[in-house]
Amino acid sequence: MKKDKTFCDLSKEYIAKHLDEIITLIDKPKFICRKCARVANESTHLCKPVKLKNK
Ligand SMILES: [Zn+2]
């Protein structure tokens, strides 16, 4: 997965191809994209990252 690519940009085809890699990047999500509602471990993978609150 390219460093400058966000999950928000990914096509369905790319996600299907790289699913295993993507799973390792979202297994402990700390951020949510407030535009696309996608989650990620690192904010760099989202276009409008917002930190998730710890419960
Ligand atoms: Zn986004």
PDB file of C-alpha atoms and ligand atoms in Angstrom:
ATOM      1  CA  MET A   1       0.000   0.000   0.000  1.00  0.00           C
ATOM      2  CA  LYS A   2       1.372   3.394  -0.983  1.00  0.00           C
ATOM      3  CA  LYS A   3       2.153   5.787   1.870  1.00  0.00           C
ATOM      4  CA  ASP A   4       0.430   8.760   0.255  1.00  0.00           C
ATOM      5  CA  LYS A   5      -2.756   6.849  -0.501  1.00  0.00           C
ATOM      6  CA  THR A   6      -5.698   7.183   1.876  1.00  0.00           C
ATOM      7  CA  PHE A   7      -8.310   4.506   2.399  1.00  0.00           C
ATOM      8  CA  CYS A   8     -10.793   7.084   1.180  1.00  0.00           C
ATOM      9  CA  ASP A   9      -9.173   7.024  -2.268  1.00  0.00           C
ATOM     10  CA  LEU A  10      -9.128   3.283  -2.714  1.00  0.00           C
ATOM     11  CA  SER A  11     -11.205   1.647  -5.395  1.00  0.00           C
ATOM     12  CA  LYS A  12     -13.223  -1.483  -4.786  1.00  0.00           C
ATOM     13  CA  GLU A  13     -10.740  -3.360  -6.962  1.00  0.00           C
ATOM     14  CA  TYR A  14      -7.736  -2.116  -4.971  1.00  0.00           C
ATOM     15  CA  ILE A  15      -9.388  -3.008  -1.667  1.00  0.00           C
ATOM     16  CA  ALA A  16     -10.158  -6.528  -2.882  1.00  0.00           C
ATOM     17  CA  LYS A  17      -6.568  -6.982  -4.077  1.00  0.00           C
ATOM     18  CA  HIS A  18      -4.897  -5.635  -0.910  1.00  0.00           C
ATOM     19  CA  LEU A  19      -7.421  -6.703   1.693  1.00  0.00           C
ATOM     20  CA  ASP A  20      -4.966  -8.598   3.919  1.00  0.00           C
ATOM     21  CA  GLU A  21      -2.606  -5.633   4.038  1.00  0.00           C
ATOM     22  CA  ILE A  22      -5.447  -3.203   4.694  1.00  0.00           C
ATOM     23  CA  ILE A  23      -6.733  -5.319   7.564  1.00  0.00           C
ATOM     24  CA  THR A  24      -3.386  -5.001   9.359  1.00  0.00           C
ATOM     25  CA  LEU A  25      -3.679  -1.197   9.049  1.00  0.00           C
ATOM     26  CA  ILE A  26      -7.169  -0.965  10.547  1.00  0.00           C
ATOM     27  CA  ASP A  27      -7.141  -3.698  13.194  1.00  0.00           C
ATOM     28  CA  LYS A  28      -6.750  -1.221  16.068  1.00  0.00           C
ATOM     29  CA  PRO A  29      -8.419   1.912  14.723  1.00  0.00           C
ATOM     30  CA  LYS A  30      -7.542   5.208  16.407  1.00  0.00           C
ATOM     31  CA  PHE A  31      -8.923   7.539  13.739  1.00  0.00           C
ATOM     32  CA  ILE A  32     -12.116   7.912  11.772  1.00  0.00           C
ATOM     33  CA  CYS A  33     -12.571   9.918   8.591  1.00  0.00           C
ATOM     34  CA  ARG A  34     -15.311  12.446   9.193  1.00  0.00           C
ATOM     35  CA  LYS A  35     -16.042  12.652   5.491  1.00  0.00           C
ATOM     36  CA  CYS A  36     -16.053   8.970   4.513  1.00  0.00           C
ATOM     37  CA  ALA A  37     -16.601   7.215   7.892  1.00  0.00           C
ATOM     38  CA  ARG A  38     -13.616   4.942   7.293  1.00  0.00           C
ATOM     39  CA  VAL A  39     -11.332   4.002  10.173  1.00  0.00           C
ATOM     40  CA  ALA A  40      -7.573   3.475  10.423  1.00  0.00           C
ATOM     41  CA  ASN A  41      -4.754   2.926  12.900  1.00  0.00           C
ATOM     42  CA  GLU A  42      -2.946   5.982  11.554  1.00  0.00           C
ATOM     43  CA  SER A  43      -4.390   9.353  10.573  1.00  0.00           C
ATOM     44  CA  THR A  44      -2.291   9.400   7.398  1.00  0.00           C
ATOM     45  CA  HIS A  45      -4.586   6.839   5.789  1.00  0.00           C
ATOM     46  CA  LEU A  46      -7.655   9.089   5.976  1.00  0.00           C
ATOM     47  CA  CYS A  47      -8.536  12.299   4.123  1.00  0.00           C
ATOM     48  CA  LYS A  48     -10.297  14.008   7.071  1.00  0.00           C
ATOM     49  CA  PRO A  49      -9.017  12.155  10.134  1.00  0.00           C
ATOM     50  CA  VAL A  50     -10.578  12.691  13.548  1.00  0.00           C
ATOM     51  CA  LYS A  51      -9.253  10.934  16.620  1.00  0.00           C
ATOM     52  CA  LEU A  52     -11.592   8.313  18.039  1.00  0.00           C
ATOM     53  CA  LYS A  53     -12.388   8.793  21.689  1.00  0.00           C
ATOM     54  CA  ASN A  54     -11.283   6.074  24.052  1.00  0.00           C
ATOM     55  CA  LYS A  55     -14.114   4.540  25.933  1.00  0.00           C
TER      56      LYS A  55
HETATM   57 ZN    ZN B   1     -12.028  10.246   3.903  1.00  0.00          ZN
END
